[in-house]
Coordinates of C-alpha atoms in Angstrom, one line a residue:
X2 CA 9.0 -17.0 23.1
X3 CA 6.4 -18.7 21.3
X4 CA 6.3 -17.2 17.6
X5 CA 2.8 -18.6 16.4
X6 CA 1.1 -17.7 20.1
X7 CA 3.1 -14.0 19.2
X8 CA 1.4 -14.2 15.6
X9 CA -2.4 -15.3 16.8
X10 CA -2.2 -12.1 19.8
X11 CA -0.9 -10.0 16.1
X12 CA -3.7 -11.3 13.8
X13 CA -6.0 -11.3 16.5
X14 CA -5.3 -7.2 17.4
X15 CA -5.1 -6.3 13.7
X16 CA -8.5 -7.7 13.0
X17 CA -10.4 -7.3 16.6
X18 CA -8.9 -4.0 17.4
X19 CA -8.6 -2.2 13.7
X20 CA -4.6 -1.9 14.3
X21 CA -2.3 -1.4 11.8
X22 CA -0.7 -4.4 10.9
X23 CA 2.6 -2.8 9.7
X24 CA 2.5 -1.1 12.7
X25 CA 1.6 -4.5 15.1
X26 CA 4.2 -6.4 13.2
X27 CA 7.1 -4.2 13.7
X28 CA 6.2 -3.9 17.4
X29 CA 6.6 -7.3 18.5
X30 CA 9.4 -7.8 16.1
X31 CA 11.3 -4.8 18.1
X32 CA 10.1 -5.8 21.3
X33 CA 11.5 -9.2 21.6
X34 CA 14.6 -10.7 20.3
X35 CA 13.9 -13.4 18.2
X36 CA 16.5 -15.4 15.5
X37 CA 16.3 -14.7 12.0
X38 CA 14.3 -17.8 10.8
X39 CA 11.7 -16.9 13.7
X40 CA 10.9 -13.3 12.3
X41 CA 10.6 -14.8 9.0
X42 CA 8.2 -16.9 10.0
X43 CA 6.4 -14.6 12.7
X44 CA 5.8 -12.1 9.3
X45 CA 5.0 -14.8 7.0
X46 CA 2.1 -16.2 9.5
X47 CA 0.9 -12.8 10.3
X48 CA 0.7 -11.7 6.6
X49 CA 0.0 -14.7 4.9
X50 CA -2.9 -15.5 7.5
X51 CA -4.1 -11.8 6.3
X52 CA -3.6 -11.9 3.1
X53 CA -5.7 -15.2 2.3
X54 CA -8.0 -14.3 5.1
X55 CA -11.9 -14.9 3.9
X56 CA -10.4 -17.9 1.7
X57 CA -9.3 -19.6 5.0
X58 CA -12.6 -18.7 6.4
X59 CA -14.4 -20.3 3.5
X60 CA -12.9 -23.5 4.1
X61 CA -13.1 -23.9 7.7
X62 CA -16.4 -22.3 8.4
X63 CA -18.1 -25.8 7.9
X64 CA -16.5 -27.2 11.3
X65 CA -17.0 -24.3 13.1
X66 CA -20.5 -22.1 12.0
X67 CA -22.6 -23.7 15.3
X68 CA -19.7 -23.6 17.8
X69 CA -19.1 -19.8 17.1
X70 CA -15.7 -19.7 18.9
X71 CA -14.8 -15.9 19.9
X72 CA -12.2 -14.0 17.9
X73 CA -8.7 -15.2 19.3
X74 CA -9.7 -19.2 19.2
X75 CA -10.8 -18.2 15.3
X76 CA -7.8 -16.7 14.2
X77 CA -5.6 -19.6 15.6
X78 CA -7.8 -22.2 13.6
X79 CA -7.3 -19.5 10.9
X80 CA -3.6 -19.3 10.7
X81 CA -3.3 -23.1 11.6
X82 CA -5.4 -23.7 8.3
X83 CA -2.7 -21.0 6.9
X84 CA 0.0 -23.2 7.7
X85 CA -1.9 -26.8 6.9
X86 CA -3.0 -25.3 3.3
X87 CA -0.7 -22.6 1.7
X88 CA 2.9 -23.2 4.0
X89 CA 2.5 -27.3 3.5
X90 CA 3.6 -27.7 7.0
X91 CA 3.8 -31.1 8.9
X92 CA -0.1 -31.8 9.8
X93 CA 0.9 -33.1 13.0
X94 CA 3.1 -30.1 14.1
X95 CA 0.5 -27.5 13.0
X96 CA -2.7 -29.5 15.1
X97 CA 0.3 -30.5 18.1
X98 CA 1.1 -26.7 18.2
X99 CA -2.4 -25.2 17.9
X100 CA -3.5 -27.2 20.6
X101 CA -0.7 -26.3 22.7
X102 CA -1.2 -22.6 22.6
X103 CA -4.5 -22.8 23.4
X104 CA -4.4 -24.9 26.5
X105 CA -2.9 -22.0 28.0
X106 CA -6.1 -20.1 27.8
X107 CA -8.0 -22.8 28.2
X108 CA -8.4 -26.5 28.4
X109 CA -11.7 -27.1 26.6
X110 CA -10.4 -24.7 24.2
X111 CA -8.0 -26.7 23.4
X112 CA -10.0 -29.9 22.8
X113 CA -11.9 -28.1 20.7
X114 CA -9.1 -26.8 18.6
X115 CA -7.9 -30.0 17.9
X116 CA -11.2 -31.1 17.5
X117 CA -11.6 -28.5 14.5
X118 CA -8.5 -29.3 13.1
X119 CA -8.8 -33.0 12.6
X120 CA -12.0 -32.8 11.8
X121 CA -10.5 -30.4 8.9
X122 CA -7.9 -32.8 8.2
X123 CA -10.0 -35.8 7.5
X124 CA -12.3 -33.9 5.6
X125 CA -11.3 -32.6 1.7
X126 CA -11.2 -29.2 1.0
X127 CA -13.9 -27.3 -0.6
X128 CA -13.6 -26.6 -4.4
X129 CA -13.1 -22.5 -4.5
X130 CA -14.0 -23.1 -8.1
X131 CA -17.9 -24.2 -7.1
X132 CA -18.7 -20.5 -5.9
X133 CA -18.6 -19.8 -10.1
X134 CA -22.6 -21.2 -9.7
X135 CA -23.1 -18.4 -6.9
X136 CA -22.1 -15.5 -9.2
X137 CA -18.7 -13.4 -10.2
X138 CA -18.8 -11.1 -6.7
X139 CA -19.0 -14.4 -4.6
X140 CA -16.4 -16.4 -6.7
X141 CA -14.0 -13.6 -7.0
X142 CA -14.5 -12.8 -2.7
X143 CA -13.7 -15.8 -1.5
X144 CA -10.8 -17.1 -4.4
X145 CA -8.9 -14.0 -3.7
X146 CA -10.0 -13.1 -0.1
X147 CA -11.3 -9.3 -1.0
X148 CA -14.9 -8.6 0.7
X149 CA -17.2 -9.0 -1.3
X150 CA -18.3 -5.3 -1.4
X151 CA -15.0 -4.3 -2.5
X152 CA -15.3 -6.2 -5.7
X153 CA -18.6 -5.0 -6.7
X154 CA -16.8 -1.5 -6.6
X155 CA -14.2 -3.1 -8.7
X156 CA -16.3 -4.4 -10.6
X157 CA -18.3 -0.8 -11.5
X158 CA -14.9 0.4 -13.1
X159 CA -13.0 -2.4 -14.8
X160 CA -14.2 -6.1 -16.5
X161 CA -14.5 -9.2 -14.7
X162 CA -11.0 -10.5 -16.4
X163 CA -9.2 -6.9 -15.2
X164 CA -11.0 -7.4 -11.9
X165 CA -9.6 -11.0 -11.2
X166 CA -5.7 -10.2 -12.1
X167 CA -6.2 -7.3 -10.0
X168 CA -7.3 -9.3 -7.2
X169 CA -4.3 -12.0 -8.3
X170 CA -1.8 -9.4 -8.6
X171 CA -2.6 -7.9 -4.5
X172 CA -1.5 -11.6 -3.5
X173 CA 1.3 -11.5 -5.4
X174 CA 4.8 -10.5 -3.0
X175 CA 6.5 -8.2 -5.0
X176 CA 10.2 -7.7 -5.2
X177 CA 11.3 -3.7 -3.8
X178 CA 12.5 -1.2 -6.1
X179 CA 14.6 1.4 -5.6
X180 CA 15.7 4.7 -7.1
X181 CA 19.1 5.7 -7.4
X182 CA 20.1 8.5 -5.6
X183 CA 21.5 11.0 -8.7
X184 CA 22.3 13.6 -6.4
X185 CA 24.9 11.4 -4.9
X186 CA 25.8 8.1 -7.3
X187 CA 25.1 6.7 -10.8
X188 CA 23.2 3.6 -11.4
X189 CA 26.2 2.4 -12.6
X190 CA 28.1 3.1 -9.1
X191 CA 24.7 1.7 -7.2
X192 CA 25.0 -1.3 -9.5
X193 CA 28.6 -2.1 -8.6
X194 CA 28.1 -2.0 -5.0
X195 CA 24.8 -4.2 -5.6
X196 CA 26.9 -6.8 -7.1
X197 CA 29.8 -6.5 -4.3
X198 CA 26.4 -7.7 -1.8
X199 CA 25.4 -10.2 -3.8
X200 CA 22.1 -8.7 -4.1
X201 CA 20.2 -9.4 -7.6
X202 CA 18.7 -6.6 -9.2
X203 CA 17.4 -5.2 -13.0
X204 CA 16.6 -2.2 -14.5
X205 CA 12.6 -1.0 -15.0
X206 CA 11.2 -0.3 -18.1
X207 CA 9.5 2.6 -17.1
X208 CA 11.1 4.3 -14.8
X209 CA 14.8 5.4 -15.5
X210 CA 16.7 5.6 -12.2
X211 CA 14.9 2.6 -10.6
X212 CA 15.4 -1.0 -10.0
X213 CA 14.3 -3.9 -9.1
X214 CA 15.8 -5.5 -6.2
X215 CA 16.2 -9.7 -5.3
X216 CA 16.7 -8.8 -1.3
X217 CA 16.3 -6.4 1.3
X218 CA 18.9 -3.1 1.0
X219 CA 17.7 -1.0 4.1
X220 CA 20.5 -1.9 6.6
X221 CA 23.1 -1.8 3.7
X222 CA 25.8 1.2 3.5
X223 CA 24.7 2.1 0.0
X224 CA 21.1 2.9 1.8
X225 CA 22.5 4.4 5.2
X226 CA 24.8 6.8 2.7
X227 CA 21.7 8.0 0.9
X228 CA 23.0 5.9 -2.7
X229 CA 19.5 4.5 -2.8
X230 CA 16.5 4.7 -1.3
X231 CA 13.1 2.5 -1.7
X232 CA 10.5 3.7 -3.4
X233 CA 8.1 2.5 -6.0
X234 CA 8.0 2.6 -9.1
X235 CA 4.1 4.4 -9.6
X236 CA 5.7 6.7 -6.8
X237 CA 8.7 7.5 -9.1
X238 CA 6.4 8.0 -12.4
X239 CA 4.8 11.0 -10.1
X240 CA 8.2 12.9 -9.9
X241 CA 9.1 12.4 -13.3
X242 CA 5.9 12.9 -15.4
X243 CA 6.0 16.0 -13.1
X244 CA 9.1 16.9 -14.3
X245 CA 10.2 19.8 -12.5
X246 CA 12.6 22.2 -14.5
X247 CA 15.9 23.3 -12.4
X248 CA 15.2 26.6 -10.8
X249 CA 11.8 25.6 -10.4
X250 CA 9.4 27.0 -7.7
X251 CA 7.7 24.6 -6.2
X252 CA 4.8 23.2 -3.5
X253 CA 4.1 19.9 -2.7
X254 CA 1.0 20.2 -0.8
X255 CA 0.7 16.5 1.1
X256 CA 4.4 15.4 1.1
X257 CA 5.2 12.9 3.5
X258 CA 7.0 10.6 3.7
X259 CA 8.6 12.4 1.2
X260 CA 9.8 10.3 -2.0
X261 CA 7.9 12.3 -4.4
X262 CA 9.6 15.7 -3.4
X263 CA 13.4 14.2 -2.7
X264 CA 13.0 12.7 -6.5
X265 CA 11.7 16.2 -7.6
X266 CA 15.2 17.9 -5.9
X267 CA 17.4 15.4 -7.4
X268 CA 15.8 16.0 -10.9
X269 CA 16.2 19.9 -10.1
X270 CA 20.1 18.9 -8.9
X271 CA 19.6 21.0 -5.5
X272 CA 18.3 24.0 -7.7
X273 CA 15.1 25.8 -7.4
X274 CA 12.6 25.5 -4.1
X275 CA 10.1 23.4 -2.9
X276 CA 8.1 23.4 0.0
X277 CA 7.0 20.2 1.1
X278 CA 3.5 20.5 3.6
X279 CA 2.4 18.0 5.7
X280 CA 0.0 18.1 9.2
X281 CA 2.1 16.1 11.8
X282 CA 5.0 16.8 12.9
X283 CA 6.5 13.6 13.3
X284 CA 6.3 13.5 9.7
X285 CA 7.8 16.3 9.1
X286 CA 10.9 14.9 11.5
X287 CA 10.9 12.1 9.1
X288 CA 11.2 14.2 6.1
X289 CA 14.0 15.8 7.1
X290 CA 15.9 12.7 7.8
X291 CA 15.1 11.2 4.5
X292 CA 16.3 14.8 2.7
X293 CA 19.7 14.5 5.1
X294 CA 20.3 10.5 4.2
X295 CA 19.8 11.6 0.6
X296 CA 21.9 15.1 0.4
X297 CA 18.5 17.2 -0.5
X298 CA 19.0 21.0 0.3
X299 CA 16.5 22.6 -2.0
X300 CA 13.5 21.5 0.0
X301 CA 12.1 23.8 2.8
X302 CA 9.5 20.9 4.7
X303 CA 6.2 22.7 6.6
X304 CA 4.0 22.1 9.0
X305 CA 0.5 23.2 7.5
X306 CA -3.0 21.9 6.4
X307 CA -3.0 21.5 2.5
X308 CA -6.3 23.3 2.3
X309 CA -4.8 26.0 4.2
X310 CA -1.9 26.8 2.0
X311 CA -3.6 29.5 -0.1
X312 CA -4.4 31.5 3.0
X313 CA -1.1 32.1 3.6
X314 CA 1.0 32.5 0.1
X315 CA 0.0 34.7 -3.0
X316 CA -2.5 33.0 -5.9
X317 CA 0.1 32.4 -9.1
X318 CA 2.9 32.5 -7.4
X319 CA 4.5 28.4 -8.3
X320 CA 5.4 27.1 -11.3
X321 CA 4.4 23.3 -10.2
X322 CA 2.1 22.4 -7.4
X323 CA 2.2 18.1 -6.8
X324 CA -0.8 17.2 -4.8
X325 CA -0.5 13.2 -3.9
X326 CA -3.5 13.6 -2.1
X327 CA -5.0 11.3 0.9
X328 CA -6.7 8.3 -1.3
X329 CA -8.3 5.1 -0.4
X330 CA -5.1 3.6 -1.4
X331 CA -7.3 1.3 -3.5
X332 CA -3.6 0.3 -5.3
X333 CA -1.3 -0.5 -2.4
X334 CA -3.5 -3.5 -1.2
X335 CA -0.6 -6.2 -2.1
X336 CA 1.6 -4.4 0.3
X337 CA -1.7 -3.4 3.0
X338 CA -3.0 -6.4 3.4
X339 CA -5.2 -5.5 5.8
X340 CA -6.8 -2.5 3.8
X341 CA -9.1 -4.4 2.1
X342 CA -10.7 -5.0 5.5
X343 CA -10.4 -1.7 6.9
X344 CA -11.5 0.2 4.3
X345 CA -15.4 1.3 3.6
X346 CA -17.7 3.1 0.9
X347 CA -18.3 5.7 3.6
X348 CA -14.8 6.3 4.4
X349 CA -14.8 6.5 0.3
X350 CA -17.1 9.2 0.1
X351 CA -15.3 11.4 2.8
X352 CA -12.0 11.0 0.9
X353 CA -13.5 12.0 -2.2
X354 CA -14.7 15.6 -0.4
X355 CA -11.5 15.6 1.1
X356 CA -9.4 16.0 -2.0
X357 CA -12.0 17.9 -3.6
X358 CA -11.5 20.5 -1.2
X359 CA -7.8 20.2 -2.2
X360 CA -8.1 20.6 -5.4
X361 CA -10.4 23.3 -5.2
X362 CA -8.4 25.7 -2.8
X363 CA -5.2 25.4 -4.3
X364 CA -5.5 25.5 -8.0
X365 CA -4.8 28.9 -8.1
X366 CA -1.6 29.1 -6.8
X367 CA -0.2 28.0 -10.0
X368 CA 1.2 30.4 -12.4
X369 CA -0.6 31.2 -15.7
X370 CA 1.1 28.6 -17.7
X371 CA 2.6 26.6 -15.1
X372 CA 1.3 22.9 -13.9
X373 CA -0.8 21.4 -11.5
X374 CA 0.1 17.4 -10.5
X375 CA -3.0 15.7 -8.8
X376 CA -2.0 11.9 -7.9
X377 CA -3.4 9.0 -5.6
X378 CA -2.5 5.8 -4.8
X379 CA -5.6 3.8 -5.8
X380 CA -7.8 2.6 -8.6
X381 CA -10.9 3.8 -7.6
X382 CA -11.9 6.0 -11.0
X383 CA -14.2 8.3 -8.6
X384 CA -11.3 9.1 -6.9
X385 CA -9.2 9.6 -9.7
X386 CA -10.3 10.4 -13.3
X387 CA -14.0 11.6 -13.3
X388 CA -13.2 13.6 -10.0
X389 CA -10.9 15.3 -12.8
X390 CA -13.7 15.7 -14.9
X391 CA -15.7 17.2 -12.6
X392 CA -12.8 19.9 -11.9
X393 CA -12.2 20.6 -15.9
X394 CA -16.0 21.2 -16.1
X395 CA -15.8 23.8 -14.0
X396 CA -12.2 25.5 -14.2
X397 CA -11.6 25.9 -18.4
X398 CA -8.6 27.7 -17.5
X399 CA -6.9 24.4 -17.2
X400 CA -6.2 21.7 -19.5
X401 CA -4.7 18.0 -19.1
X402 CA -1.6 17.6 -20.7
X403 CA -0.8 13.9 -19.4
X404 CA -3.3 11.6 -17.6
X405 CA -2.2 7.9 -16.5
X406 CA -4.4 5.0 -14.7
X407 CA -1.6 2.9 -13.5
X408 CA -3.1 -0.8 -12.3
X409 CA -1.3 -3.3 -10.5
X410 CA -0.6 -5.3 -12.9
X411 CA 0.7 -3.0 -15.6
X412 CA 4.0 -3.2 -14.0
X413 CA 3.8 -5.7 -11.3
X414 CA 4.1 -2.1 -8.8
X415 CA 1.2 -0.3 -6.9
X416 CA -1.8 1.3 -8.6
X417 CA -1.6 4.7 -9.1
X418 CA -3.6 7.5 -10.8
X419 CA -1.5 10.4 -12.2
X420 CA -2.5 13.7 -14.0
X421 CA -0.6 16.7 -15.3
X422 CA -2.8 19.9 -16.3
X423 CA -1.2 23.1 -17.0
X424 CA -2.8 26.4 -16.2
X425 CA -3.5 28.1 -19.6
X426 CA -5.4 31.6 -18.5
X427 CA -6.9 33.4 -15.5

């Protein structure tokens, strides 16, 4: 099986279709059986190709504005260039194999490839750095492949120096982290098998039962037997600025996949409840799993609309209600490469309502003194701290007690927005 002609049909259904590239990726890599080295590479070409997508574009466009190849032939020129510019590999190899893959749709198609690609070859590449002429939106676009409306938005929250190692920090590959599993090892234990794989790994400054892993841990025993799990470290923060007391009553309104809640149980040691709410079932299936591998009995998962929680439990009744509501995900880009292109202002704006209406029918299930944890995944400030605002202007009754923009490059983890408020009155 040909793994670049496997990446090109990937790229091209990500992009042409709107698929999820997670999703695409892990298809093909569980639907043929391919060696080590050749998944490697099949995720590298997809990603990479992805990742430094409107950059490519920028540079080839030139050889290929008036032919105006359709989709497929462009996103093998694309990850070609992918492989010419950012991988180093052999010139030859990349034009020889380009070619080759698409004389099977087509002869003519394939003179034109390696018509493109020479032509590429013998030409030098355009200076990224010349777009600083055009204007900071243009420059920033094309340098670090974001659209360009999607720095503009940045760019109405944050400084053009905090925009640009935001955009540097999404290209970054970052190492995992995991937490340790206290309800069933130390770090100290976790560590000690760590170095019996060989696998590198350091503590986080900010979160206290994570690390920082050099390799992958998901098919190792420590994972299978719940000893660890991977999770983020913004992800982490949520559970323990949270900090749920033991005996605690609690409601995690949007839940899944479930790290949030499982870190909340192991902080209560198994005491207390919590329900954990999600919408599909399959995800409820895979919360349960996750709570099994990990030795979580406290948590009681449900199959329910957030907004429709209140109908059907008594106002005041938890003392800690975590909504990590739906988000733009504005902060996970590095490891969603293809977000930045799926992603829209209008799609925005109906998130926004979204956990507005959240926020709004569930605030009163917290006790009279007890806390409510609103958290996303993104950057976006309308999303995040003047949606707050807006809340506290017109609920008094509730104060914010800890409030925390988490960018990408704080920690080298995702960007994440987290806010405590306690309930002080009726």
């Amino acid at each position: 099986m040909n793994v670049r002609k496997l990446a090109v049909d990937a790229i091209d259904k990500i992009m042409t279709n709107n698929a999820y590239s997670n999703i695409v990726v892990n298809d093909v890599l569980n639907k043929y059986e391919l060696s080590n080295e050749d998944r490697g590479l099949f995720t590298n070409l997809v990603y990479g190709t992805l990742q430094n997508l409107l950059t490519i574009e920028y540079y080839i466009e030139p050889f290929i504005a008036k032919k105006k190849p359709k989709h497929w032939v462009r996103y093998l020129l694309y990850m070609s260039i992918y492989q010419l510019v950012y991988l180093k590999t052999a010139e030859y190899a990349v034009v020889n194999e380009a070619t080759s893959i698409a004389r099977v749709k087509d002869k003519q198609i394939a003179s034109f490839v390696n018509g493109v690609l020479r032509n590429f070859l013998r030409t030098p590449l355009k200076d990224v750095e010349e777009l600083r002429k055009v204007g900071d939106v243009e420059y920033l676009s094309i340098k670090y492949s974001h659209p360009a409306w999607l720095v503009a938005f940045f760019l109405k929250d944050y400084s053009f120096h905090e925009v640009e190692a935001i955009l540097q920090e999404n290209s970054f590959e970052k190492k995992d982290a995991v937490r340790v599993n206290t309800l069933r090892a130390t770090k100290e234990e976790v560590k000690t098998e760590l170095d019996k794989l060989g696998i590198g790994y350091s503590d986080s400054d900010v979160a206290k039962d994570a690390l920082i892993v050099d390799g992958s841990v998901v098919n190792s025993e420590i994972f299978k037997n719940g000893l660890i799990t991977v999770q983020d470290i913004s992800s982490q923060l949520t559970s323990i600025i949270c900090d749920p007391q033991e005996g605690s009553y609690i409601l995690d309104l949007c839940s899944a996949p479930g790290g949030k809640v499982a870190y909340m149980a192991a902080l209560m040691k198994n005491t207390g409840v919590i329900f954990a709410c999600d919408i599909y079932q399959h995800k409820i299936k895979l919360m349960k799993d996750l709570f099994t591998r990990l030795g979580v009995t406290n948590v009681k998962p449900q199959l329910i609309d957030a907004r429709m929680v209140s109908k059907h439990v008594k106002e005041g009744c938890f003392d800690y209600v975590l909504a990590d509501v739906p988000c733009s995900g504005l902060g996970v880009i590095s490891h969603k490469v293809d977000l930045k292109y799926r992603i829209s202002l209008d799609a925005i704006d109906n998130i926004i309502a979204l956990q507005e209406e959240i926020l709004e029918s569930t605030w009163k299930l917290v006790k009279v003194n007890g806390y409510y944890v609103y958290s996303t995944c993104t950057i976006n400030k309308d999303e995040n701290e003047y949606l707050i605002k807006r809340f506290l202007r017109k609920h008094s009754n509730f104060e914010v007690i800890y409030e925390k923009q988490i960018l990408p490059t704080d920690y080298h983890t995702d960007g994440f927005y987290i806010c405590k408020m306690r309930r002080n009155h009726e």
